[in-house]
mmCIF file of N, CA and C in Angstrom:
data_model
loop_
_atom_site.group_PDB
_atom_site.id
_atom_site.type_symbol
_atom_site.label_atom_id
_atom_site.label_comp_id
_atom_site.label_asym_id
_atom_site.label_seq_id
_atom_site.Cartn_x
_atom_site.Cartn_y
_atom_site.Cartn_z
ATOM 1 N N MET A 28 22.303 21.599 12.913
ATOM 2 C CA MET A 28 23.451 22.358 12.494
ATOM 3 C C MET A 28 24.454 21.431 11.813
ATOM 4 N N ALA A 29 24.651 20.262 12.388
ATOM 5 C CA ALA A 29 25.597 19.326 11.786
ATOM 6 C C ALA A 29 25.141 18.939 10.391
ATOM 7 N N GLY A 30 23.827 18.818 10.196
ATOM 8 C CA GLY A 30 23.290 18.492 8.878
ATOM 9 C C GLY A 30 23.631 19.561 7.856
ATOM 10 N N TRP A 31 23.543 20.809 8.265
ATOM 11 C CA TRP A 31 23.896 21.901 7.347
ATOM 12 C C TRP A 31 25.366 21.821 6.982
ATOM 13 N N LEU A 32 26.199 21.535 7.968
ATOM 14 C CA LEU A 32 27.634 21.468 7.708
ATOM 15 C C LEU A 32 27.962 20.302 6.770
ATOM 16 N N ARG A 33 27.205 19.196 6.885
ATOM 17 C CA ARG A 33 27.430 18.057 5.990
ATOM 18 C C ARG A 33 27.055 18.382 4.546
ATOM 19 N N THR A 34 26.171 19.353 4.316
ATOM 20 C CA THR A 34 25.761 19.695 2.951
ATOM 21 C C THR A 34 26.751 20.627 2.272
ATOM 22 N N GLY A 35 27.810 20.997 2.967
ATOM 23 C CA GLY A 35 28.814 21.861 2.365
ATOM 24 C C GLY A 35 28.811 23.279 2.909
ATOM 25 N N LEU A 36 27.832 23.606 3.731
ATOM 26 C CA LEU A 36 27.790 24.920 4.361
ATOM 27 C C LEU A 36 28.928 24.991 5.366
ATOM 28 N N THR A 37 29.772 25.982 5.241
ATOM 29 C CA THR A 37 30.910 26.100 6.159
ATOM 30 C C THR A 37 30.483 26.790 7.449
ATOM 31 N N ARG A 38 31.305 26.679 8.453
ATOM 32 C CA ARG A 38 31.012 27.373 9.715
ATOM 33 C C ARG A 38 30.913 28.884 9.480
ATOM 34 N N ALA A 39 31.743 29.418 8.601
ATOM 35 C CA ALA A 39 31.688 30.854 8.290
ATOM 36 C C ALA A 39 30.357 31.208 7.630
ATOM 37 N N ASP A 40 29.891 30.344 6.695
ATOM 38 C CA ASP A 40 28.593 30.577 6.052
ATOM 39 C C ASP A 40 27.474 30.588 7.090
ATOM 40 N N LEU A 41 27.510 29.621 7.991
ATOM 41 C CA LEU A 41 26.489 29.540 9.027
ATOM 42 C C LEU A 41 26.546 30.767 9.926
ATOM 43 N N SER A 42 27.725 31.162 10.304
ATOM 44 C CA SER A 42 27.890 32.336 11.159
ATOM 45 C C SER A 42 27.340 33.591 10.483
ATOM 46 N N ASP A 43 27.544 33.709 9.169
ATOM 47 C CA ASP A 43 27.036 34.866 8.428
ATOM 48 C C ASP A 43 25.512 34.913 8.417
ATOM 49 N N ARG A 44 24.866 33.751 8.523
ATOM 50 C CA ARG A 44 23.400 33.685 8.493
ATOM 51 C C ARG A 44 22.761 33.974 9.841
ATOM 52 N N LEU A 45 23.531 33.869 10.915
ATOM 53 C CA LEU A 45 22.997 34.087 12.250
ATOM 54 C C LEU A 45 23.098 35.562 12.605
ATOM 55 N N THR A 46 21.988 36.118 13.060
ATOM 56 C CA THR A 46 21.973 37.538 13.373
ATOM 57 C C THR A 46 21.948 37.832 14.871
ATOM 58 N N ALA A 47 21.597 36.831 15.679
ATOM 59 C CA ALA A 47 21.537 37.047 17.127
ATOM 60 C C ALA A 47 21.502 35.702 17.821
ATOM 61 N N ASP A 48 21.819 35.732 19.115
ATOM 62 C CA ASP A 48 21.648 34.511 19.895
ATOM 63 C C ASP A 48 20.409 34.667 20.775
ATOM 64 N N LEU A 49 19.969 33.571 21.361
ATOM 65 C CA LEU A 49 18.732 33.555 22.128
ATOM 66 C C LEU A 49 18.721 34.560 23.278
ATOM 67 N N PRO A 50 19.788 34.650 24.078
ATOM 68 C CA PRO A 50 19.755 35.646 25.152
ATOM 69 C C PRO A 50 19.556 37.079 24.644
ATOM 70 N N ALA A 51 20.142 37.417 23.499
ATOM 71 C CA ALA A 51 19.978 38.765 22.952
ATOM 72 C C ALA A 51 18.542 39.014 22.516
ATOM 73 N N VAL A 52 17.892 37.996 21.948
ATOM 74 C CA VAL A 52 16.496 38.152 21.519
ATOM 75 C C VAL A 52 15.587 38.263 22.733
ATOM 76 N N ILE A 53 15.782 37.404 23.719
ATOM 77 C CA ILE A 53 14.926 37.423 24.910
ATOM 78 C C ILE A 53 15.068 38.733 25.674
ATOM 79 N N SER A 54 16.278 39.266 25.747
ATOM 80 C CA SER A 54 16.502 40.508 26.495
ATOM 81 C C SER A 54 16.104 41.754 25.722
ATOM 82 N N GLY A 55 15.750 41.583 24.438
ATOM 83 C CA GLY A 55 15.355 42.732 23.632
ATOM 84 C C GLY A 55 16.515 43.452 22.965
ATOM 85 N N GLN A 56 17.729 42.937 23.110
ATOM 86 C CA GLN A 56 18.889 43.564 22.486
ATOM 87 C C GLN A 56 18.924 43.313 20.987
ATOM 88 N N ALA A 57 18.236 42.268 20.533
ATOM 89 C CA ALA A 57 18.184 41.934 19.106
ATOM 90 C C ALA A 57 16.758 41.523 18.762
ATOM 91 N N LYS A 58 16.387 41.735 17.508
ATOM 92 C CA LYS A 58 15.057 41.338 17.061
ATOM 93 C C LYS A 58 15.039 39.847 16.806
ATOM 94 N N GLY A 59 13.888 39.254 16.985
ATOM 95 C CA GLY A 59 13.686 37.863 16.600
ATOM 96 C C GLY A 59 13.339 37.841 15.120
ATOM 97 N N ARG A 60 12.454 36.949 14.728
ATOM 98 C CA ARG A 60 12.040 36.880 13.332
ATOM 99 C C ARG A 60 11.313 38.159 12.943
ATOM 100 N N VAL A 61 11.633 38.696 11.787
ATOM 101 C CA VAL A 61 10.961 39.900 11.291
ATOM 102 C C VAL A 61 10.171 39.622 10.020
ATOM 103 N N SER A 62 10.287 38.410 9.476
ATOM 104 C CA SER A 62 9.501 38.037 8.296
ATOM 105 C C SER A 62 9.243 36.532 8.328
ATOM 106 N N ASP A 63 8.293 36.086 7.517
ATOM 107 C CA ASP A 63 7.963 34.667 7.457
ATOM 108 C C ASP A 63 9.117 33.832 6.914
ATOM 109 N N GLU A 64 10.023 34.458 6.180
ATOM 110 C CA GLU A 64 11.163 33.730 5.609
ATOM 111 C C GLU A 64 12.284 33.503 6.617
ATOM 112 N N ASP A 65 12.293 34.270 7.704
ATOM 113 C CA ASP A 65 13.323 34.117 8.733
ATOM 114 C C ASP A 65 13.161 32.771 9.426
ATOM 115 N N ARG A 66 14.250 32.206 9.852
ATOM 116 C CA ARG A 66 14.262 30.940 10.571
ATOM 117 C C ARG A 66 15.004 31.118 11.882
ATOM 118 N N VAL A 67 14.639 30.305 12.848
ATOM 119 C CA VAL A 67 15.274 30.335 14.158
ATOM 120 C C VAL A 67 16.059 29.046 14.335
ATOM 121 N N LEU A 68 17.306 29.181 14.725
ATOM 122 C CA LEU A 68 18.153 28.032 15.037
ATOM 123 C C LEU A 68 18.352 28.028 16.541
ATOM 124 N N ALA A 69 17.844 27.001 17.198
ATOM 125 C CA ALA A 69 18.009 26.877 18.646
ATOM 126 C C ALA A 69 18.794 25.608 18.933
ATOM 127 N N VAL A 70 19.946 25.781 19.527
ATOM 128 C CA VAL A 70 20.758 24.641 19.943
ATOM 129 C C VAL A 70 20.755 24.679 21.465
ATOM 130 N N VAL A 71 19.821 23.942 22.052
ATOM 131 C CA VAL A 71 19.663 23.947 23.502
ATOM 132 C C VAL A 71 20.419 22.751 24.055
ATOM 133 N N GLN A 72 21.415 23.042 24.857
ATOM 134 C CA GLN A 72 22.232 21.992 25.456
ATOM 135 C C GLN A 72 22.219 22.152 26.959
ATOM 136 N N GLY A 73 22.388 21.075 27.632
ATOM 137 C CA GLY A 73 22.534 21.172 29.074
ATOM 138 C C GLY A 73 21.329 20.670 29.832
ATOM 139 N N VAL A 74 21.062 21.319 30.913
ATOM 140 C CA VAL A 74 20.060 20.894 31.879
ATOM 141 C C VAL A 74 18.657 20.988 31.293
ATOM 142 N N ALA A 75 17.834 20.033 31.621
ATOM 143 C CA ALA A 75 16.450 20.010 31.133
ATOM 144 C C ALA A 75 15.689 21.259 31.573
ATOM 145 N N ALA A 76 16.104 21.890 32.650
ATOM 146 C CA ALA A 76 15.438 23.108 33.100
ATOM 147 C C ALA A 76 15.493 24.195 32.034
ATOM 148 N N CYS A 77 16.566 24.225 31.249
ATOM 149 C CA CYS A 77 16.671 25.187 30.149
ATOM 150 C C CYS A 77 15.606 24.910 29.101
ATOM 151 N N ASP A 78 15.357 23.635 28.813
ATOM 152 C CA ASP A 78 14.325 23.261 27.855
ATOM 153 C C ASP A 78 12.953 23.705 28.349
ATOM 154 N N VAL A 79 12.700 23.494 29.623
ATOM 155 C CA VAL A 79 11.414 23.864 30.203
ATOM 156 C C VAL A 79 11.250 25.382 30.190
ATOM 157 N N ALA A 80 12.289 26.101 30.553
ATOM 158 C CA ALA A 80 12.217 27.565 30.565
ATOM 159 C C ALA A 80 11.963 28.113 29.171
ATOM 160 N N LEU A 81 12.633 27.565 28.171
ATOM 161 C CA LEU A 81 12.438 28.008 26.799
ATOM 162 C C LEU A 81 11.023 27.692 26.326
ATOM 163 N N ALA A 82 10.536 26.512 26.639
ATOM 164 C CA ALA A 82 9.172 26.130 26.251
ATOM 165 C C ALA A 82 8.145 27.047 26.906
ATOM 166 N N CYS A 83 8.357 27.401 28.154
ATOM 167 C CA CYS A 83 7.439 28.310 28.851
ATOM 168 C C CYS A 83 7.436 29.687 28.202
ATOM 169 N N LEU A 84 8.600 30.183 27.829
ATOM 170 C CA LEU A 84 8.687 31.487 27.174
ATOM 171 C C LEU A 84 7.957 31.469 25.837
ATOM 172 N N VAL A 85 8.167 30.415 25.053
ATOM 173 C CA VAL A 85 7.500 30.304 23.753
ATOM 174 C C VAL A 85 5.991 30.241 23.949
ATOM 175 N N ALA A 86 5.533 29.412 24.881
ATOM 176 C CA ALA A 86 4.097 29.286 25.133
ATOM 177 C C ALA A 86 3.508 30.625 25.581
ATOM 178 N N GLU A 87 4.222 31.337 26.447
ATOM 179 C CA GLU A 87 3.761 32.641 26.914
ATOM 180 C C GLU A 87 3.623 33.629 25.758
ATOM 181 N N ARG A 88 4.607 33.669 24.900
ATOM 182 C CA ARG A 88 4.571 34.600 23.767
ATOM 183 C C ARG A 88 3.486 34.239 22.765
ATOM 184 N N LEU A 89 3.136 32.955 22.688
ATOM 185 C CA LEU A 89 2.075 32.514 21.791
ATOM 186 C C LEU A 89 0.692 32.644 22.428
ATOM 187 N N GLY A 90 0.655 32.968 23.713
ATOM 188 C CA GLY A 90 -0.617 33.117 24.408
ATOM 189 C C GLY A 90 -1.236 31.792 24.803
ATOM 190 N N VAL A 91 -0.431 30.747 24.884
ATOM 191 C CA VAL A 91 -0.925 29.419 25.249
ATOM 192 C C VAL A 91 -1.000 29.329 26.761
ATOM 193 N N THR A 92 -2.123 28.827 27.262
ATOM 194 C CA THR A 92 -2.261 28.642 28.697
ATOM 195 C C THR A 92 -2.468 27.177 29.007
ATOM 196 N N ALA A 93 -2.013 26.778 30.172
ATOM 197 C CA ALA A 93 -2.131 25.363 30.573
ATOM 198 C C ALA A 93 -3.462 25.084 31.201
#
């Protein structure tokens, strides 16, 4: 995100490009990607458990098994 801001993209521009946050997508309140051109911005901060939980959700949705 900081890289985008350094290229001249303003916070307002970035905000206009974001359509949902991760909790809204996971709960079904908002759609995730709907086309190949869509991109996902994930800014995961905090406890490593959040990273593990997110990775497990992604793996589950992709059908990856351990």
